[in-house]
Each structure stands twice: as structure tokens, then as C-alpha cells.
Amino acid sequence: SLPAHTSDYGEAPGDATAMRIRGMDPTFALVTLDGNELASIRGLESRTFNIATQSLANIDKIELKFAPLPSDGANAMSGVVNLVSKSALQQKGRRISLTGNLSLNSTELDFDKTPGGARTPERKIMPGFTLSYSEAFGEKRPLGVAFNASLNRSYRFNNSYTIPGGYLYDQQVINANQQIVKQDTPGSVNSLRFAESGKSEQQRMVSLNLDWQVLPSTVVYLYSTWNDVTGLGTYNRNMQINAGTPQTSEANINTMVAPTASSIFMGYSVGSAENENISFNAGVRHTFGDLKISYGANFSRAETSPDPNENFGITYGINEIGVRVDDLSGDGTGRLTQIFKPLVGDTVVVGPDDPASYQNLKNYATNDATALRLNRQVGSGRDERRGAHVDATLPSLDILSVPVEFQAGA
């Protein structure tokens, strides 16, 4: 947990994809690796760093700066998150660790294969591992080697029940109650939305960090990292019900009753992400007492190239029908019934086998804008960052009993 830091999450089911520092938009947060800006892809029209594609298995510590320095980029207005790589020279002896993990989902605690992110049978209990090795060879001119590799898989599932338009209350009653909504205030619901999402994903990471202390005051380093996030399948499906107006006198905040002019819109999409990140950072560090000098070069690339055949969606809708939805409140089950009000007589129920039913696919085979539509939206892109730097930190001085450190660089 970092102070003054929050995370944004992607569409359900999603992990953290962006960060906010001091409450500002994620586009103003700069993420660096050992002081060098990292490439990132998070939508082809966004400059926000996608933290979902960055592994921390090879990171020693995380530094957070709330105020940008002159050496930071223009997109560091809210602050900087600097990831510091592991170095074998900072520890003694040999270290080897192998850790295993199981990714579980409380809604799918089943060892058998069930429909997953791609709606194909797969197991939801997914194993993973992380291997770490570090050692310094030699005494006079030690060579530090830090190697990390990890493989993790996960399955996410979420469903939601929302009321997009909120509750609509009788304005005359609210005015009489001094703008206060009470438990018995009459009201209604004009729209509701059901949504369900599942996502299976695999993340792989390999990193190799080399530090060679050629002199007591000089260290040559080369850090390299490869991250790959592959979508094993994602699906989203939703239904939105919009009530026609006016609703009948039976309507309240728990029941929607609109025999005419109502509509139902549905959507279903599948997707599979493909993101690859690599970074190289090489340079030299000198330490002469309190004087520190460093220089080096860096390269990083983020690329996304999803398969068009695995990313598409279907939308369809039907207008001018009648609907009744019970149990809008409580646990949010929302039981939908299609109804029809003839000119003469009582309201009747339209069953699933009725030709006028919203479940009859023939009702969507029209040229109307709400008819059955197949769509595909796939974006491929690459972000590359190259740079070089030279920095010097001068010995600190006491000015009016306050220690002051001077830095210079380019």
C-alpha cells in the first residue's frame, strides 16, 4: 500500500490497470524502471501506463515521488513511481527460491472443466510458479547475477445488476418532504441492466540482471526483462431493459410494468488480448566518496497484437414491446416477463414460443438499427522508448544547518 496512491480497474472482470497519484488522472503518473521511462500500451489512444502488463518478480523496491523533478518527463505532473531492479551485489551468498501458487475463484471451485473465458471447457483452479536465483561470483571483481522467471494463470468472473437511470421519485411528494426521499416515497425504475463477464489470462516473465564491479568505485550493469500477457479468452454479455412510458399504476421501485413502447437490447462479445513488453537498461555507476556519477542507455518496447478472429461481438435489440420486471430491489434477481396489452381486454403474457417473443431470433432479421449486428474492433500498436542519460550527485552541504544535495544531469 502506497500513500496518496489509488488504482483504477478495467471492465469487469478486471485487475488494476492504471494508478492515480494525489488524485490526478492516470495520464499524469510517470512509471520508470531504474529511472528510465517504460513503454506501455493501454488502448491506442491513451498515454496511461498499463500496470497489468508489468511484473514485479524482478523488482527489489518501489519508490514513490509526489513532486516531479526537472529530470522527469512532462507526464509526471502527479508524481513518479520508480521500480528498482534487484542486484545480486547488494546481498551476501547464493539465494534460490521456487514458490508455487494456485489461482482460485470462489464462484468456480470445481476441479472439472466448465465453460471459461473463451466459453470453452477449462479448469478454473490454475497453478503458477516463480523462480528466483541470485549470486555474486568472485571477490576482487564480483559479478552479480539475478535471474527471475514466473508463470501465472488466473480466471476472473463477475456479474452485475445495475439501474442505469436510477430511481425516479414523485417530485411533488419530495417537495412536500423538503427534498427528502423516505422509505415510503412513491417511485419507479425506467431501466435496468444485467451483465456477466469471465476472463482467463496467462502472464509470463523472464528477467536477467548483471552487475560487474570492475573497480571498487565502478560498477557496470545490464538489466533485461521480458513480460508477456496472453488472454486465454474473455467474454462479456449483457441485457438492458428500457421501460416505455408511461408505466402503469402497478409500477414502483420494486416492479417495472410497461405494456407498450418498451425495448430490450442485448450484447455478447469475446476477446483475447496479446501484450508483450521488453526492456534493456545498460550503464556504468561510479562512486568517489560522496560524489556519484552514472551514465547509460535504455530501450523498452510494448506491443499489442490481438488476433482479429478471436475478438468480435454481437448486438441485437427489439423495440415496441411490453415488459414486466419483478423483484428489482433486494438481491437484484429482476425476473423479466414479456407482456402485451391489447386494445380490448386484459394484459397477456408473451411466452418464449410466441412468434412475438424477444427470444425469437426471427424478430432480429430486419434492416432496423436494432437488428442483429456482428462487429469487430481490434487495435494493434507498438510503443517504444529509447534514451541515454548522464547524472552526477555532488556531496551534500550544510546550509544554515540544513543538508542540501546538488544534482546535475542530462
Short mmCIF file of C-alpha atoms in Angstrom, two decimals:
data_model
loop_
_atom_site.label_atom_id
_atom_site.label_comp_id
_atom_site.label_asym_id
_atom_site.label_seq_id
_atom_site.Cartn_x
_atom_site.Cartn_y
_atom_site.Cartn_z
CA SER A 1 0.00 0.00 0.00
CA LEU A 2 1.44 3.34 -1.09
CA PRO A 3 0.30 6.66 0.41
CA ALA A 4 -1.67 9.08 -1.82
CA HIS A 5 -1.98 6.30 -4.40
CA THR A 6 -5.06 4.54 -5.77
CA SER A 7 -5.63 2.13 -8.63
CA ASP A 8 -8.11 2.10 -11.49
CA TYR A 9 -9.60 -1.21 -12.55
CA GLY A 10 -10.59 -2.36 -16.00
CA GLU A 11 -14.01 -3.51 -17.07
CA ALA A 12 -15.23 -6.43 -15.00
CA PRO A 13 -13.73 -8.80 -14.57
CA GLY A 14 -10.55 -6.80 -14.33
CA ASP A 15 -7.35 -6.29 -12.40
CA ALA A 16 -5.69 -2.97 -11.65
CA THR A 17 -4.71 -1.33 -14.95
CA ALA A 18 -3.75 2.24 -14.01
CA MET A 19 -2.70 4.28 -10.99
CA ARG A 20 -3.58 7.69 -9.64
CA ILE A 21 -1.18 9.75 -7.56
CA ARG A 22 -2.56 12.59 -5.43
CA GLY A 23 -5.96 12.03 -7.04
CA MET A 24 -4.90 13.17 -10.52
CA ASP A 25 -5.72 11.44 -13.80
CA PRO A 26 -3.54 8.35 -14.52
CA THR A 27 -2.10 10.07 -17.64
CA PHE A 28 -0.16 12.38 -15.27
CA ALA A 29 1.58 9.50 -13.43
CA LEU A 30 5.02 8.51 -14.75
CA VAL A 31 6.27 4.93 -14.28
CA THR A 32 10.01 4.29 -14.61
CA LEU A 33 12.32 1.32 -14.27
CA ASP A 34 15.62 2.29 -12.60
CA GLY A 35 14.86 5.89 -13.54
CA ASN A 36 14.09 5.20 -17.21
CA GLU A 37 10.57 5.65 -18.62
CA LEU A 38 8.89 2.39 -19.60
CA ALA A 39 6.94 1.81 -22.79
CA SER A 40 3.31 0.81 -22.36
CA ILE A 41 0.19 0.05 -24.38
CA ARG A 42 -3.23 0.69 -22.82
CA GLY A 43 -5.54 1.39 -25.68
CA LEU A 44 -4.30 3.01 -28.85
CA GLU A 45 -5.47 6.46 -27.81
CA SER A 46 -4.25 6.50 -24.20
CA ARG A 47 -0.93 7.56 -22.67
CA THR A 48 -1.79 5.90 -19.37
CA PHE A 49 0.71 3.28 -18.20
CA ASN A 50 -0.85 -0.20 -18.14
CA ILE A 51 0.32 -1.75 -14.86
CA ALA A 52 -1.47 -5.02 -15.70
CA THR A 53 1.35 -5.89 -18.12
CA GLN A 54 4.21 -5.20 -15.68
CA SER A 55 5.55 -7.97 -13.45
CA LEU A 56 7.17 -7.19 -10.09
CA ALA A 57 9.02 -10.50 -9.68
CA ASN A 58 12.39 -8.87 -10.52
CA ILE A 59 11.79 -5.68 -8.51
CA ASP A 60 13.65 -5.02 -5.27
CA LYS A 61 11.70 -1.97 -4.11
CA ILE A 62 9.25 0.70 -5.27
CA GLU A 63 9.97 4.41 -4.91
CA LEU A 64 7.17 6.99 -4.98
CA LYS A 65 7.81 10.70 -5.62
CA PHE A 66 4.96 13.15 -5.15
CA ALA A 67 6.67 16.07 -6.86
CA PRO A 68 8.36 15.80 -10.29
CA LEU A 69 12.00 16.75 -10.71
CA PRO A 70 13.49 18.55 -13.73
CA SER A 71 14.84 15.21 -14.91
CA ASP A 72 11.35 13.66 -15.06
CA GLY A 73 9.11 13.62 -18.13
CA ALA A 74 6.28 16.03 -18.85
CA ASN A 75 3.70 13.38 -17.89
CA ALA A 76 4.93 13.30 -14.28
CA MET A 77 2.72 16.11 -13.01
CA SER A 78 1.12 13.99 -10.28
CA GLY A 79 4.27 12.07 -9.36
CA VAL A 80 6.62 9.26 -10.30
CA VAL A 81 6.62 5.56 -9.46
CA ASN A 82 10.15 4.18 -9.88
CA LEU A 83 10.70 0.42 -9.92
CA VAL A 84 14.17 -0.52 -8.67
CA SER A 85 15.60 -3.77 -10.09
CA LYS A 86 17.20 -6.44 -7.96
CA SER A 87 21.01 -6.58 -7.76
CA ALA A 88 22.98 -9.60 -6.53
CA LEU A 89 25.79 -7.28 -5.33
CA GLN A 90 23.50 -5.95 -2.61
CA GLN A 91 23.29 -9.31 -0.84
CA LYS A 92 25.60 -11.98 0.51
CA GLY A 93 25.81 -15.57 -0.66
CA ARG A 94 23.61 -17.53 -3.03
CA ARG A 95 19.85 -17.32 -2.97
CA ILE A 96 17.49 -19.70 -4.74
CA SER A 97 13.76 -19.78 -4.25
CA LEU A 98 10.93 -21.58 -6.01
CA THR A 99 7.40 -20.71 -5.00
CA GLY A 100 4.17 -22.19 -6.30
CA ASN A 101 0.66 -20.82 -6.20
CA LEU A 102 -2.91 -21.68 -7.07
CA SER A 103 -5.31 -19.14 -8.52
CA LEU A 104 -8.87 -19.81 -7.35
CA ASN A 105 -12.23 -18.19 -8.00
CA SER A 106 -14.91 -18.51 -5.35
CA THR A 107 -17.65 -18.89 -7.98
CA GLU A 108 -15.89 -21.77 -9.73
CA LEU A 109 -14.37 -24.00 -7.04
CA ASP A 110 -14.53 -27.06 -9.24
CA PHE A 111 -11.76 -29.36 -10.45
CA ASP A 112 -13.79 -30.31 -13.51
CA LYS A 113 -13.71 -28.36 -16.76
CA THR A 114 -16.50 -25.81 -17.16
CA PRO A 115 -17.08 -23.03 -19.72
CA GLY A 116 -14.41 -20.40 -19.17
CA GLY A 117 -13.27 -17.09 -20.62
CA ALA A 118 -13.49 -18.34 -24.18
CA ARG A 119 -16.71 -20.23 -23.32
CA THR A 120 -14.78 -23.44 -23.97
CA PRO A 121 -14.27 -26.07 -21.25
CA GLU A 122 -11.31 -25.29 -18.97
CA ARG A 123 -10.30 -25.72 -15.35
CA LYS A 124 -10.64 -22.70 -13.05
CA ILE A 125 -8.06 -23.76 -10.47
CA MET A 126 -4.83 -22.66 -12.15
CA PRO A 127 -1.28 -23.29 -10.89
CA GLY A 128 1.68 -20.93 -11.21
CA PHE A 129 5.28 -20.57 -10.06
CA THR A 130 8.07 -18.04 -9.53
CA LEU A 131 11.77 -18.98 -9.70
CA SER A 132 14.40 -16.60 -8.32
CA TYR A 133 18.18 -17.08 -8.35
CA SER A 134 20.88 -14.60 -7.35
CA GLU A 135 24.57 -14.93 -6.60
CA ALA A 136 27.78 -12.87 -6.69
CA PHE A 137 30.81 -14.61 -8.24
CA GLY A 138 34.35 -13.60 -7.33
CA GLU A 139 35.78 -11.46 -4.56
CA LYS A 140 38.07 -8.88 -6.18
CA ARG A 141 35.80 -8.06 -9.11
CA PRO A 142 32.48 -9.65 -8.22
CA LEU A 143 29.92 -10.39 -10.89
CA GLY A 144 26.35 -10.32 -9.62
CA VAL A 145 23.71 -12.41 -11.37
CA ALA A 146 19.99 -12.11 -10.59
CA PHE A 147 17.62 -14.29 -12.61
CA ASN A 148 13.85 -14.45 -12.28
CA ALA A 149 11.19 -16.40 -14.15
CA SER A 150 7.48 -16.71 -13.45
CA LEU A 151 4.33 -18.19 -14.95
CA ASN A 152 0.89 -17.37 -13.60
CA ARG A 153 -2.63 -18.06 -14.79
CA SER A 154 -5.89 -16.68 -13.47
CA TYR A 155 -9.63 -16.81 -14.05
CA ARG A 156 -11.89 -13.90 -13.19
CA PHE A 157 -15.67 -13.91 -13.09
CA ASN A 158 -18.07 -11.09 -12.28
CA ASN A 159 -21.73 -10.40 -12.73
CA SER A 160 -23.56 -7.18 -12.03
CA TYR A 161 -27.09 -5.86 -11.77
CA THR A 162 -27.43 -2.10 -12.14
CA ILE A 163 -30.11 0.54 -12.64
CA PRO A 164 -28.54 2.97 -15.17
CA GLY A 165 -31.20 5.67 -14.81
CA GLY A 166 -31.50 5.36 -11.03
CA TYR A 167 -34.76 5.56 -9.13
CA LEU A 168 -37.34 8.10 -10.28
CA TYR A 169 -39.40 9.50 -7.39
CA ASP A 170 -42.62 11.53 -7.35
CA GLN A 171 -41.35 15.11 -7.35
CA GLN A 172 -44.47 16.51 -5.68
CA VAL A 173 -44.01 14.17 -2.72
CA ILE A 174 -40.30 15.05 -2.47
CA ASN A 175 -41.13 18.78 -2.45
CA ALA A 176 -43.64 18.21 0.33
CA ASN A 177 -40.95 16.33 2.32
CA GLN A 178 -38.40 19.17 1.97
CA GLN A 179 -36.44 17.34 -0.77
CA ILE A 180 -36.01 14.24 1.40
CA VAL A 181 -36.65 10.75 -0.01
CA LYS A 182 -38.25 8.49 2.57
CA GLN A 183 -38.78 4.75 2.60
CA ASP A 184 -42.41 5.12 1.51
CA THR A 185 -41.79 7.79 -1.17
CA PRO A 186 -43.51 6.65 -4.41
CA GLY A 187 -41.14 5.98 -7.30
CA SER A 188 -40.34 3.82 -10.27
CA VAL A 189 -37.48 2.36 -12.32
CA ASN A 190 -37.22 3.06 -16.05
CA SER A 191 -34.18 0.90 -16.94
CA LEU A 192 -32.06 -1.95 -15.62
CA ARG A 193 -29.02 -3.81 -16.86
CA PHE A 194 -27.71 -7.33 -16.30
CA ALA A 195 -24.06 -8.10 -17.12
CA GLU A 196 -21.78 -11.13 -16.83
CA SER A 197 -18.07 -11.40 -17.64
CA GLY A 198 -15.39 -14.06 -17.50
CA LYS A 199 -11.69 -13.78 -18.26
CA SER A 200 -8.83 -16.30 -18.39
CA GLU A 201 -5.32 -14.91 -18.64
CA GLN A 202 -1.70 -16.06 -18.59
CA GLN A 203 1.31 -13.95 -17.61
CA ARG A 204 4.92 -14.96 -18.21
CA MET A 205 8.07 -13.10 -17.16
CA VAL A 206 11.83 -13.64 -17.55
CA SER A 207 14.48 -11.21 -16.33
CA LEU A 208 18.27 -11.25 -16.08
CA ASN A 209 20.19 -8.56 -14.18
CA LEU A 210 24.01 -8.44 -14.35
CA ASP A 211 26.24 -6.20 -12.18
CA TRP A 212 30.04 -6.31 -12.53
CA GLN A 213 32.16 -4.37 -10.08
CA VAL A 214 35.23 -3.83 -12.26
CA LEU A 215 36.79 -1.44 -9.71
CA PRO A 216 35.98 -0.66 -6.08
CA SER A 217 34.42 2.58 -7.31
CA THR A 218 32.88 1.37 -10.61
CA VAL A 219 30.02 -0.96 -11.45
CA VAL A 220 28.95 -1.91 -14.98
CA TYR A 221 25.37 -3.17 -15.25
CA LEU A 222 22.99 -4.71 -17.77
CA TYR A 223 19.33 -5.29 -16.87
CA SER A 224 16.84 -7.03 -19.17
CA THR A 225 13.19 -8.02 -18.77
CA TRP A 226 10.57 -9.77 -20.92
CA ASN A 227 6.88 -9.75 -19.99
CA ASP A 228 4.10 -11.46 -21.91
CA VAL A 229 0.40 -11.28 -21.08
CA THR A 230 -1.75 -13.59 -23.17
CA GLY A 231 -5.52 -13.69 -22.98
CA LEU A 232 -6.79 -17.26 -22.89
CA GLY A 233 -10.30 -15.97 -23.50
CA THR A 234 -12.63 -13.22 -22.34
CA TYR A 235 -16.39 -12.95 -22.76
CA ASN A 236 -18.91 -10.26 -21.85
CA ARG A 237 -22.66 -10.49 -22.16
CA ASN A 238 -25.31 -8.03 -21.11
CA MET A 239 -29.01 -7.20 -21.34
CA GLN A 240 -30.60 -3.78 -20.84
CA ILE A 241 -34.33 -3.31 -20.41
CA ASN A 242 -35.84 0.13 -21.01
CA ALA A 243 -39.42 0.71 -19.92
CA GLY A 244 -41.87 2.51 -22.15
CA THR A 245 -43.70 5.49 -20.73
CA PRO A 246 -45.97 5.92 -19.03
CA GLN A 247 -45.83 2.86 -16.79
CA THR A 248 -48.99 1.54 -15.21
CA SER A 249 -50.16 2.29 -11.68
CA GLU A 250 -48.67 -1.05 -10.55
CA ALA A 251 -45.13 0.24 -11.12
CA ASN A 252 -42.97 1.07 -8.12
CA ILE A 253 -39.32 0.87 -7.14
CA ASN A 254 -39.62 -2.91 -6.89
CA THR A 255 -41.65 -3.57 -10.04
CA MET A 256 -41.44 -2.30 -13.62
CA VAL A 257 -44.71 -2.53 -15.59
CA ALA A 258 -44.69 -1.03 -19.10
CA PRO A 259 -47.10 -2.81 -21.53
CA THR A 260 -46.10 -0.67 -24.53
CA ALA A 261 -43.16 1.16 -26.14
CA SER A 262 -40.53 -0.79 -24.18
CA SER A 263 -37.26 -2.19 -25.56
CA ILE A 264 -34.65 -4.84 -24.82
CA PHE A 265 -31.05 -4.60 -26.01
CA MET A 266 -28.54 -7.44 -25.71
CA GLY A 267 -24.86 -7.85 -26.45
CA TYR A 268 -22.30 -10.62 -26.41
CA SER A 269 -18.59 -10.30 -27.12
CA VAL A 270 -15.48 -12.46 -26.90
CA GLY A 271 -11.88 -11.32 -26.86
CA SER A 272 -8.31 -12.42 -26.39
CA ALA A 273 -5.55 -9.96 -25.51
CA GLU A 274 -1.92 -10.27 -26.60
CA ASN A 275 0.62 -7.93 -24.94
CA GLU A 276 4.41 -8.21 -24.96
CA ASN A 277 6.86 -5.92 -23.14
CA ILE A 278 10.68 -5.93 -23.25
CA SER A 279 13.22 -3.60 -21.69
CA PHE A 280 17.02 -3.25 -21.67
CA ASN A 281 18.99 -0.94 -19.42
CA ALA A 282 22.81 -0.75 -19.52
CA GLY A 283 25.25 1.67 -17.98
CA VAL A 284 28.04 2.46 -15.53
CA ARG A 285 27.95 3.77 -11.95
CA HIS A 286 30.93 5.50 -10.29
CA THR A 287 31.20 6.29 -6.60
CA PHE A 288 34.04 8.52 -5.40
CA GLY A 289 33.31 9.14 -1.77
CA ASP A 290 30.18 11.32 -1.68
CA LEU A 291 30.42 12.08 -5.41
CA LYS A 292 28.30 9.78 -7.58
CA ILE A 293 28.34 9.68 -11.37
CA SER A 294 26.26 7.43 -13.60
CA TYR A 295 25.61 7.19 -17.33
CA GLY A 296 23.88 4.68 -19.56
CA ALA A 297 21.31 3.93 -22.23
CA ASN A 298 17.90 2.26 -22.19
CA PHE A 299 15.36 0.75 -24.56
CA SER A 300 11.84 -0.54 -23.90
CA ARG A 301 9.03 -1.68 -26.15
CA ALA A 302 5.38 -2.53 -25.55
CA GLU A 303 3.36 -4.21 -28.27
CA THR A 304 -0.19 -5.46 -28.59
CA SER A 305 -1.37 -7.63 -31.49
CA PRO A 306 -4.66 -9.40 -30.74
CA ASP A 307 -5.99 -11.99 -33.17
CA PRO A 308 -8.91 -10.47 -35.17
CA ASN A 309 -10.56 -13.88 -35.33
CA GLU A 310 -10.76 -14.03 -31.53
CA ASN A 311 -12.12 -10.52 -30.91
CA PHE A 312 -15.69 -9.80 -32.02
CA GLY A 313 -19.12 -9.07 -30.68
CA ILE A 314 -22.84 -9.41 -31.45
CA THR A 315 -25.51 -6.86 -30.55
CA TYR A 316 -29.25 -7.05 -31.08
CA GLY A 317 -32.37 -5.40 -29.77
CA ILE A 318 -36.13 -5.22 -30.11
CA ASN A 319 -38.43 -2.20 -29.75
CA GLU A 320 -42.12 -1.59 -29.19
CA ILE A 321 -42.79 -4.48 -26.82
CA GLY A 322 -44.26 -4.73 -23.34
CA VAL A 323 -42.29 -5.77 -20.26
CA ARG A 324 -42.82 -6.53 -16.60
CA VAL A 325 -39.90 -6.98 -14.21
CA ASP A 326 -40.45 -8.06 -10.61
CA ASP A 327 -38.02 -8.11 -7.67
CA LEU A 328 -35.98 -5.09 -8.74
CA SER A 329 -34.73 -4.50 -5.21
CA GLY A 330 -33.32 -6.89 -2.63
CA ASP A 331 -30.87 -9.39 -4.05
CA GLY A 332 -31.34 -7.99 -7.56
CA THR A 333 -32.74 -11.04 -9.31
CA GLY A 334 -35.03 -8.99 -11.54
CA ARG A 335 -37.50 -11.52 -13.01
CA LEU A 336 -38.37 -10.49 -16.60
CA THR A 337 -41.73 -11.27 -18.23
CA GLN A 338 -42.77 -10.07 -21.69
CA ILE A 339 -46.36 -8.79 -21.76
CA PHE A 340 -48.83 -7.41 -24.30
CA LYS A 341 -51.78 -5.07 -23.76
CA PRO A 342 -54.46 -5.44 -26.44
CA LEU A 343 -56.82 -2.61 -27.25
CA VAL A 344 -59.62 -4.53 -25.60
CA GLY A 345 -59.18 -6.90 -22.68
CA ASP A 346 -56.58 -7.63 -20.05
CA THR A 347 -52.80 -7.73 -20.37
CA VAL A 348 -51.48 -11.13 -21.51
CA VAL A 349 -48.11 -12.86 -21.11
CA VAL A 350 -45.99 -13.44 -24.22
CA GLY A 351 -44.30 -16.83 -23.83
CA PRO A 352 -40.91 -17.83 -25.28
CA ASP A 353 -42.60 -19.88 -28.06
CA ASP A 354 -44.78 -16.97 -29.17
CA PRO A 355 -43.74 -15.53 -32.59
CA ALA A 356 -43.67 -12.05 -30.99
CA SER A 357 -41.29 -13.13 -28.20
CA TYR A 358 -37.98 -11.30 -27.77
CA GLN A 359 -36.39 -14.76 -27.61
CA ASN A 360 -37.43 -15.47 -31.21
CA LEU A 361 -34.35 -14.72 -33.35
CA LYS A 362 -36.51 -14.14 -36.45
CA ASN A 363 -37.56 -10.83 -34.91
CA TYR A 364 -34.00 -9.53 -35.38
CA ALA A 365 -33.64 -10.41 -39.08
CA THR A 366 -34.57 -6.89 -40.26
CA ASN A 367 -32.81 -3.79 -41.55
CA ASP A 368 -33.73 -1.86 -38.43
CA ALA A 369 -30.87 -0.28 -36.46
CA THR A 370 -31.59 -2.59 -33.53
CA ALA A 371 -31.41 -5.78 -35.60
CA LEU A 372 -28.74 -8.43 -35.23
CA ARG A 373 -25.27 -6.96 -35.81
CA LEU A 374 -21.84 -8.57 -35.90
CA ASN A 375 -18.97 -6.21 -35.14
CA ARG A 376 -15.21 -6.48 -34.84
CA GLN A 377 -12.91 -3.91 -33.27
CA VAL A 378 -9.27 -4.85 -32.95
CA GLY A 379 -6.38 -2.47 -32.41
CA SER A 380 -2.70 -3.32 -32.83
CA GLY A 381 0.06 -0.98 -31.79
CA ARG A 382 3.60 -0.52 -30.55
CA ASP A 383 5.17 1.95 -28.13
CA GLU A 384 8.97 2.29 -28.00
CA ARG A 385 11.13 4.36 -25.67
CA ARG A 386 14.85 4.94 -26.23
CA GLY A 387 17.13 7.15 -24.22
CA ALA A 388 20.52 7.89 -22.72
CA HIS A 389 21.47 9.79 -19.60
CA VAL A 390 24.35 11.11 -17.54
CA ASP A 391 23.84 12.14 -13.92
CA ALA A 392 26.03 13.44 -11.12
CA THR A 393 25.24 13.79 -7.43
CA LEU A 394 27.53 16.16 -5.59
CA PRO A 395 28.47 15.85 -1.90
CA SER A 396 25.80 17.36 0.33
CA LEU A 397 26.47 20.61 2.15
CA ASP A 398 25.04 22.09 5.32
CA ILE A 399 23.45 25.44 4.58
CA LEU A 400 22.03 27.12 7.69
CA SER A 401 22.08 23.70 9.39
CA VAL A 402 20.02 22.20 6.55
CA PRO A 403 21.62 19.41 4.46
CA VAL A 404 21.41 20.27 0.76
CA GLU A 405 22.21 17.80 -2.05
CA PHE A 406 23.09 19.02 -5.55
CA GLN A 407 22.31 17.01 -8.68
CA ALA A 408 23.12 17.66 -12.31
CA GLY A 409 22.47 15.65 -15.45
CA ALA A 410 21.19 15.41 -18.98
#
